[in-house]
């Protein structure tokens, strides 16, 4: 039986029989990419204050971010969209397209006046976004969420901005699930997808539909498999592009 974690140390206490102590999980290796030195310094201080995270590099341009993601062996890049030399969207696209960086996640930082850029970043491969004026604790939670393989899609702005931007006539680039693929989904999977598109996490979607979180997680995994989606961010885009979720009707009735 696995010993419970010690809340003070984050590690398992010594086994009374063997005397062994379970090793603590490796810290999340975070790369900070922002063209403002003071902003990077502030983020670095915040991230370094968390015992489960390490700052392994700081980049002032998108090109530096791509290079450091590889050489610093980062797990996650906190990426500002507006940067010189190579913007955050193109840097995200290059990281997502590099097979050697397959395990690297990107969390985009932005402001509300760049809505269309957020969708471009999600299409490019970002696993989520967060506004720059978020509270410090929320940024740390966001890093943990994305590093764990989940997408971070803030429920408030997600439906509004993606619905508005995806009404533009731009065709989605290769790699985004085709709307026609939704025909392969069951009715329940469509209901789950509609809630994911609103920014709900598995627990919230489960409560809405009267399901267990584990069942909901299974549904999400199957939906991703059927649509060939990389993460929840692409599920959101597919839901809006298919018309499953619209600006005037956020979701189908459960």
mmCIF file of C-alpha atoms in Angstrom:
data_model
loop_
_atom_site.group_PDB
_atom_site.id
_atom_site.type_symbol
_atom_site.label_atom_id
_atom_site.label_comp_id
_atom_site.label_asym_id
_atom_site.label_seq_id
_atom_site.Cartn_x
_atom_site.Cartn_y
_atom_site.Cartn_z
ATOM 1 C CA UNK A 1 0.000 0.000 0.000
ATOM 2 C CA UNK A 2 1.397 3.402 -0.975
ATOM 3 C CA UNK A 3 2.076 5.694 1.934
ATOM 4 C CA UNK A 4 0.214 9.032 1.922
ATOM 5 C CA UNK A 5 2.102 12.163 1.026
ATOM 6 C CA UNK A 6 3.454 14.290 3.830
ATOM 7 C CA UNK A 7 1.731 17.692 3.301
ATOM 8 C CA UNK A 8 4.726 19.522 4.738
ATOM 9 C CA UNK A 9 7.387 17.981 2.545
ATOM 10 C CA UNK A 10 5.433 16.721 -0.460
ATOM 11 C CA UNK A 11 7.063 13.285 -0.091
ATOM 12 C CA UNK A 12 5.912 10.003 1.333
ATOM 13 C CA UNK A 13 7.040 9.277 4.888
ATOM 14 C CA UNK A 14 9.421 6.423 5.535
ATOM 15 C CA UNK A 15 7.860 2.994 5.350
ATOM 16 C CA UNK A 16 7.795 1.668 8.936
ATOM 17 C CA UNK A 17 8.844 -1.754 7.698
ATOM 18 C CA UNK A 18 11.482 -0.954 5.097
ATOM 19 C CA UNK A 19 12.548 2.499 6.183
ATOM 20 C CA UNK A 20 12.439 3.614 2.540
ATOM 21 C CA UNK A 21 11.114 7.001 1.502
ATOM 22 C CA UNK A 22 9.315 7.378 -1.804
ATOM 23 C CA UNK A 23 11.061 9.942 -4.026
ATOM 24 C CA UNK A 24 9.260 13.221 -4.629
ATOM 25 C CA UNK A 25 8.120 13.936 -8.213
ATOM 26 C CA UNK A 26 10.654 15.812 -10.307
ATOM 27 C CA UNK A 27 10.048 19.577 -10.357
ATOM 28 C CA UNK A 28 8.350 21.066 -13.391
ATOM 29 C CA UNK A 29 11.043 22.608 -15.572
ATOM 30 C CA UNK A 30 9.707 26.012 -16.636
ATOM 31 C CA UNK A 31 11.015 28.284 -19.384
ATOM 32 C CA UNK A 32 9.856 31.913 -19.272
ATOM 33 C CA UNK A 33 9.537 33.780 -22.577
ATOM 34 C CA UNK A 34 8.757 37.498 -22.442
ATOM 35 C CA UNK A 35 10.489 40.475 -24.022
ATOM 36 C CA UNK A 36 10.205 42.580 -20.866
ATOM 37 C CA UNK A 37 13.069 41.919 -18.481
ATOM 38 C CA UNK A 38 11.182 43.058 -15.378
ATOM 39 C CA UNK A 39 8.197 40.870 -16.219
ATOM 40 C CA UNK A 40 10.445 37.846 -16.677
ATOM 41 C CA UNK A 41 12.197 38.592 -13.389
ATOM 42 C CA UNK A 42 8.888 38.844 -11.544
ATOM 43 C CA UNK A 43 7.650 35.576 -13.042
ATOM 44 C CA UNK A 44 10.962 33.911 -12.256
ATOM 45 C CA UNK A 45 10.705 34.903 -8.606
ATOM 46 C CA UNK A 46 7.150 33.615 -8.425
ATOM 47 C CA UNK A 47 7.855 30.286 -10.143
ATOM 48 C CA UNK A 48 11.035 29.738 -8.124
ATOM 49 C CA UNK A 49 9.045 30.190 -4.925
ATOM 50 C CA UNK A 50 7.066 27.031 -5.703
ATOM 51 C CA UNK A 51 8.774 23.873 -4.429
ATOM 52 C CA UNK A 52 7.472 21.795 -7.336
ATOM 53 C CA UNK A 53 8.895 24.060 -10.060
ATOM 54 C CA UNK A 54 12.286 25.155 -11.377
ATOM 55 C CA UNK A 55 13.040 28.014 -13.766
ATOM 56 C CA UNK A 56 15.430 26.502 -16.313
ATOM 57 C CA UNK A 57 15.697 29.447 -18.665
ATOM 58 C CA UNK A 58 14.504 32.888 -19.710
ATOM 59 C CA UNK A 59 13.990 34.050 -23.283
ATOM 60 C CA UNK A 60 13.541 37.581 -24.574
ATOM 61 C CA UNK A 61 12.487 36.588 -28.112
ATOM 62 C CA UNK A 62 10.495 33.816 -29.697
ATOM 63 C CA UNK A 63 13.565 32.438 -31.398
ATOM 64 C CA UNK A 64 15.377 32.192 -28.074
ATOM 65 C CA UNK A 65 12.342 30.437 -26.605
ATOM 66 C CA UNK A 66 12.463 27.734 -29.274
ATOM 67 C CA UNK A 67 16.193 27.218 -28.820
ATOM 68 C CA UNK A 68 16.031 27.162 -25.017
ATOM 69 C CA UNK A 69 13.049 24.805 -25.000
ATOM 70 C CA UNK A 70 15.406 22.281 -26.533
ATOM 71 C CA UNK A 71 18.701 23.009 -24.782
ATOM 72 C CA UNK A 72 17.244 23.612 -21.309
ATOM 73 C CA UNK A 73 15.043 20.513 -21.551
ATOM 74 C CA UNK A 74 11.992 22.473 -20.447
ATOM 75 C CA UNK A 75 8.724 20.759 -19.594
ATOM 76 C CA UNK A 76 6.657 23.878 -20.119
ATOM 77 C CA UNK A 77 7.082 27.291 -21.721
ATOM 78 C CA UNK A 78 5.224 30.318 -20.379
ATOM 79 C CA UNK A 79 4.991 32.223 -23.652
ATOM 80 C CA UNK A 80 4.123 35.868 -24.238
ATOM 81 C CA UNK A 81 2.442 36.403 -27.607
ATOM 82 C CA UNK A 82 3.998 39.756 -28.451
ATOM 83 C CA UNK A 83 7.763 39.332 -28.779
ATOM 84 C CA UNK A 84 10.443 40.586 -31.183
ATOM 85 C CA UNK A 85 12.351 38.519 -33.755
ATOM 86 C CA UNK A 86 9.781 35.702 -33.676
ATOM 87 C CA UNK A 87 6.386 36.207 -32.060
ATOM 88 C CA UNK A 88 4.961 33.815 -29.506
ATOM 89 C CA UNK A 89 2.542 32.230 -31.951
ATOM 90 C CA UNK A 90 5.224 31.235 -34.445
ATOM 91 C CA UNK A 91 7.502 30.134 -31.600
ATOM 92 C CA UNK A 92 4.676 27.952 -30.287
ATOM 93 C CA UNK A 93 4.114 26.513 -33.761
ATOM 94 C CA UNK A 94 7.788 25.580 -34.104
ATOM 95 C CA UNK A 95 7.892 23.951 -30.677
ATOM 96 C CA UNK A 96 4.738 21.933 -31.411
ATOM 97 C CA UNK A 97 6.089 20.826 -34.808
ATOM 98 C CA UNK A 98 9.463 19.677 -33.475
ATOM 99 C CA UNK A 99 9.436 15.948 -32.727
ATOM 100 C CA UNK A 100 12.294 16.409 -30.277
ATOM 101 C CA UNK A 101 10.070 18.752 -28.272
ATOM 102 C CA UNK A 102 6.996 16.547 -28.299
ATOM 103 C CA UNK A 103 6.663 16.625 -24.522
ATOM 104 C CA UNK A 104 6.993 20.396 -24.154
ATOM 105 C CA UNK A 105 3.785 22.234 -23.266
ATOM 106 C CA UNK A 106 3.121 25.898 -24.006
ATOM 107 C CA UNK A 107 1.043 28.187 -21.793
ATOM 108 C CA UNK A 108 0.332 31.484 -23.535
ATOM 109 C CA UNK A 109 0.104 34.768 -21.652
ATOM 110 C CA UNK A 110 -1.970 37.453 -23.295
ATOM 111 C CA UNK A 111 -4.353 40.359 -22.816
ATOM 112 C CA UNK A 112 -8.021 40.687 -23.748
ATOM 113 C CA UNK A 113 -7.215 42.945 -26.703
ATOM 114 C CA UNK A 114 -5.532 40.112 -28.632
ATOM 115 C CA UNK A 115 -8.428 37.648 -28.862
ATOM 116 C CA UNK A 116 -7.661 36.535 -32.409
ATOM 117 C CA UNK A 117 -4.079 35.805 -31.427
ATOM 118 C CA UNK A 118 -5.242 33.472 -28.670
ATOM 119 C CA UNK A 119 -7.050 31.261 -31.159
ATOM 120 C CA UNK A 120 -4.023 31.339 -33.457
ATOM 121 C CA UNK A 121 -1.863 30.230 -30.542
ATOM 122 C CA UNK A 122 -4.213 27.358 -29.702
ATOM 123 C CA UNK A 123 -4.185 26.260 -33.310
ATOM 124 C CA UNK A 124 -0.408 26.536 -33.337
ATOM 125 C CA UNK A 125 -0.155 24.070 -30.462
ATOM 126 C CA UNK A 126 -0.516 25.987 -27.197
ATOM 127 C CA UNK A 127 -2.203 23.999 -24.445
ATOM 128 C CA UNK A 128 -3.931 27.007 -22.960
ATOM 129 C CA UNK A 129 -3.869 30.678 -22.215
ATOM 130 C CA UNK A 130 -3.955 33.011 -19.259
ATOM 131 C CA UNK A 131 -4.290 36.769 -19.029
ATOM 132 C CA UNK A 132 -1.265 38.654 -17.761
ATOM 133 C CA UNK A 133 -3.059 40.315 -14.862
ATOM 134 C CA UNK A 134 -3.961 36.978 -13.286
ATOM 135 C CA UNK A 135 -3.209 36.410 -9.623
ATOM 136 C CA UNK A 136 0.143 34.780 -8.764
ATOM 137 C CA UNK A 137 -1.466 31.640 -7.324
ATOM 138 C CA UNK A 138 -3.511 31.218 -10.507
ATOM 139 C CA UNK A 139 -0.391 31.315 -12.662
ATOM 140 C CA UNK A 140 1.238 28.584 -10.580
ATOM 141 C CA UNK A 141 -1.930 26.479 -10.753
ATOM 142 C CA UNK A 142 -2.049 27.030 -14.511
ATOM 143 C CA UNK A 143 1.518 25.785 -14.901
ATOM 144 C CA UNK A 144 0.683 22.659 -12.889
ATOM 145 C CA UNK A 145 -2.478 22.041 -14.910
ATOM 146 C CA UNK A 146 -0.809 22.327 -18.304
ATOM 147 C CA UNK A 147 2.295 20.403 -17.232
ATOM 148 C CA UNK A 148 0.037 17.555 -16.104
ATOM 149 C CA UNK A 149 -1.286 17.234 -19.635
ATOM 150 C CA UNK A 150 -4.513 19.176 -19.250
ATOM 151 C CA UNK A 151 -5.456 22.253 -21.247
ATOM 152 C CA UNK A 152 -6.161 25.518 -19.506
ATOM 153 C CA UNK A 153 -9.086 27.334 -21.046
ATOM 154 C CA UNK A 154 -10.407 30.054 -18.769
ATOM 155 C CA UNK A 155 -14.216 29.563 -18.723
ATOM 156 C CA UNK A 156 -15.023 33.302 -18.795
ATOM 157 C CA UNK A 157 -13.299 34.466 -21.980
ATOM 158 C CA UNK A 158 -13.049 31.091 -23.741
ATOM 159 C CA UNK A 159 -16.542 30.827 -25.213
ATOM 160 C CA UNK A 160 -16.742 34.515 -26.068
ATOM 161 C CA UNK A 161 -13.419 34.963 -27.788
ATOM 162 C CA UNK A 162 -13.266 31.664 -29.656
ATOM 163 C CA UNK A 163 -16.854 31.987 -30.848
ATOM 164 C CA UNK A 164 -16.206 35.500 -32.121
ATOM 165 C CA UNK A 165 -12.893 34.762 -33.800
ATOM 166 C CA UNK A 166 -13.927 31.503 -35.418
ATOM 167 C CA UNK A 167 -16.712 33.295 -37.281
ATOM 168 C CA UNK A 168 -13.992 34.865 -39.404
ATOM 169 C CA UNK A 169 -13.615 33.317 -42.889
ATOM 170 C CA UNK A 170 -10.105 32.002 -42.259
ATOM 171 C CA UNK A 171 -9.834 28.283 -42.879
ATOM 172 C CA UNK A 172 -8.249 26.238 -40.082
ATOM 173 C CA UNK A 173 -4.722 25.079 -40.803
ATOM 174 C CA UNK A 174 -3.753 21.408 -41.107
ATOM 175 C CA UNK A 175 -3.837 19.548 -37.814
ATOM 176 C CA UNK A 176 -7.099 20.974 -36.521
ATOM 177 C CA UNK A 177 -9.832 18.291 -36.345
ATOM 178 C CA UNK A 178 -12.294 18.577 -39.217
ATOM 179 C CA UNK A 179 -15.889 19.413 -38.204
ATOM 180 C CA UNK A 180 -17.160 16.454 -40.238
ATOM 181 C CA UNK A 181 -15.380 14.155 -37.804
ATOM 182 C CA UNK A 182 -18.003 15.006 -35.167
ATOM 183 C CA UNK A 183 -20.291 12.549 -36.935
ATOM 184 C CA UNK A 184 -18.266 9.785 -35.275
ATOM 185 C CA UNK A 185 -19.223 10.991 -31.794
ATOM 186 C CA UNK A 186 -22.031 9.530 -29.747
ATOM 187 C CA UNK A 187 -24.739 11.772 -28.315
ATOM 188 C CA UNK A 188 -23.142 11.661 -24.877
ATOM 189 C CA UNK A 189 -19.733 12.496 -26.349
ATOM 190 C CA UNK A 190 -21.263 15.498 -28.091
ATOM 191 C CA UNK A 191 -22.701 16.657 -24.783
ATOM 192 C CA UNK A 192 -19.328 16.322 -23.096
ATOM 193 C CA UNK A 193 -17.600 18.125 -25.967
ATOM 194 C CA UNK A 194 -20.080 21.016 -25.743
ATOM 195 C CA UNK A 195 -19.257 21.479 -22.065
ATOM 196 C CA UNK A 196 -15.511 21.241 -22.703
ATOM 197 C CA UNK A 197 -15.956 23.978 -25.309
ATOM 198 C CA UNK A 198 -17.435 26.217 -22.612
ATOM 199 C CA UNK A 199 -14.238 25.803 -20.604
ATOM 200 C CA UNK A 200 -15.538 23.329 -18.016
ATOM 201 C CA UNK A 201 -13.070 20.865 -16.540
ATOM 202 C CA UNK A 202 -13.856 17.172 -16.111
ATOM 203 C CA UNK A 203 -15.301 17.556 -12.614
ATOM 204 C CA UNK A 204 -17.567 20.430 -13.645
ATOM 205 C CA UNK A 205 -18.734 18.626 -16.787
ATOM 206 C CA UNK A 206 -19.379 15.478 -14.748
ATOM 207 C CA UNK A 207 -21.522 17.383 -12.268
ATOM 208 C CA UNK A 208 -23.510 19.015 -15.064
ATOM 209 C CA UNK A 209 -24.239 15.698 -16.759
ATOM 210 C CA UNK A 210 -24.654 13.623 -13.611
ATOM 211 C CA UNK A 211 -21.632 11.469 -14.401
ATOM 212 C CA UNK A 212 -18.576 10.489 -12.405
ATOM 213 C CA UNK A 213 -15.367 12.466 -13.097
ATOM 214 C CA UNK A 214 -13.686 9.229 -14.219
ATOM 215 C CA UNK A 215 -16.432 8.518 -16.737
ATOM 216 C CA UNK A 216 -16.203 12.066 -18.035
ATOM 217 C CA UNK A 217 -12.428 11.782 -18.344
ATOM 218 C CA UNK A 218 -12.902 8.588 -20.357
ATOM 219 C CA UNK A 219 -15.350 10.354 -22.658
ATOM 220 C CA UNK A 220 -12.900 13.215 -23.209
ATOM 221 C CA UNK A 221 -10.107 10.771 -24.045
ATOM 222 C CA UNK A 222 -12.317 8.949 -26.548
ATOM 223 C CA UNK A 223 -13.416 12.216 -28.145
ATOM 224 C CA UNK A 224 -9.801 13.280 -28.564
ATOM 225 C CA UNK A 225 -8.994 9.932 -30.136
ATOM 226 C CA UNK A 226 -11.915 10.090 -32.576
ATOM 227 C CA UNK A 227 -11.144 13.659 -33.615
ATOM 228 C CA UNK A 228 -7.378 13.217 -33.674
ATOM 229 C CA UNK A 229 -7.123 16.157 -31.289
ATOM 230 C CA UNK A 230 -3.890 16.885 -29.484
ATOM 231 C CA UNK A 231 -5.546 18.381 -26.412
ATOM 232 C CA UNK A 232 -8.671 20.054 -25.050
ATOM 233 C CA UNK A 233 -7.791 23.302 -26.788
ATOM 234 C CA UNK A 234 -8.279 21.661 -30.172
ATOM 235 C CA UNK A 235 -11.533 20.143 -28.927
ATOM 236 C CA UNK A 236 -12.828 23.635 -28.212
ATOM 237 C CA UNK A 237 -11.920 24.819 -31.702
ATOM 238 C CA UNK A 238 -13.532 21.751 -33.293
ATOM 239 C CA UNK A 239 -16.728 22.310 -31.301
ATOM 240 C CA UNK A 240 -17.095 25.885 -32.517
ATOM 241 C CA UNK A 241 -16.062 25.210 -36.099
ATOM 242 C CA UNK A 242 -18.564 22.371 -36.369
ATOM 243 C CA UNK A 243 -21.422 24.485 -35.049
ATOM 244 C CA UNK A 244 -21.903 22.204 -32.030
ATOM 245 C CA UNK A 245 -21.384 25.318 -29.926
ATOM 246 C CA UNK A 246 -22.323 28.750 -31.235
ATOM 247 C CA UNK A 247 -22.053 32.340 -30.009
ATOM 248 C CA UNK A 248 -25.799 32.504 -29.354
ATOM 249 C CA UNK A 249 -26.269 28.969 -28.023
ATOM 250 C CA UNK A 250 -23.314 27.857 -26.007
ATOM 251 C CA UNK A 251 -24.091 24.182 -25.857
ATOM 252 C CA UNK A 252 -26.612 21.542 -26.616
ATOM 253 C CA UNK A 253 -28.909 20.524 -23.840
ATOM 254 C CA UNK A 254 -27.408 17.682 -21.805
#
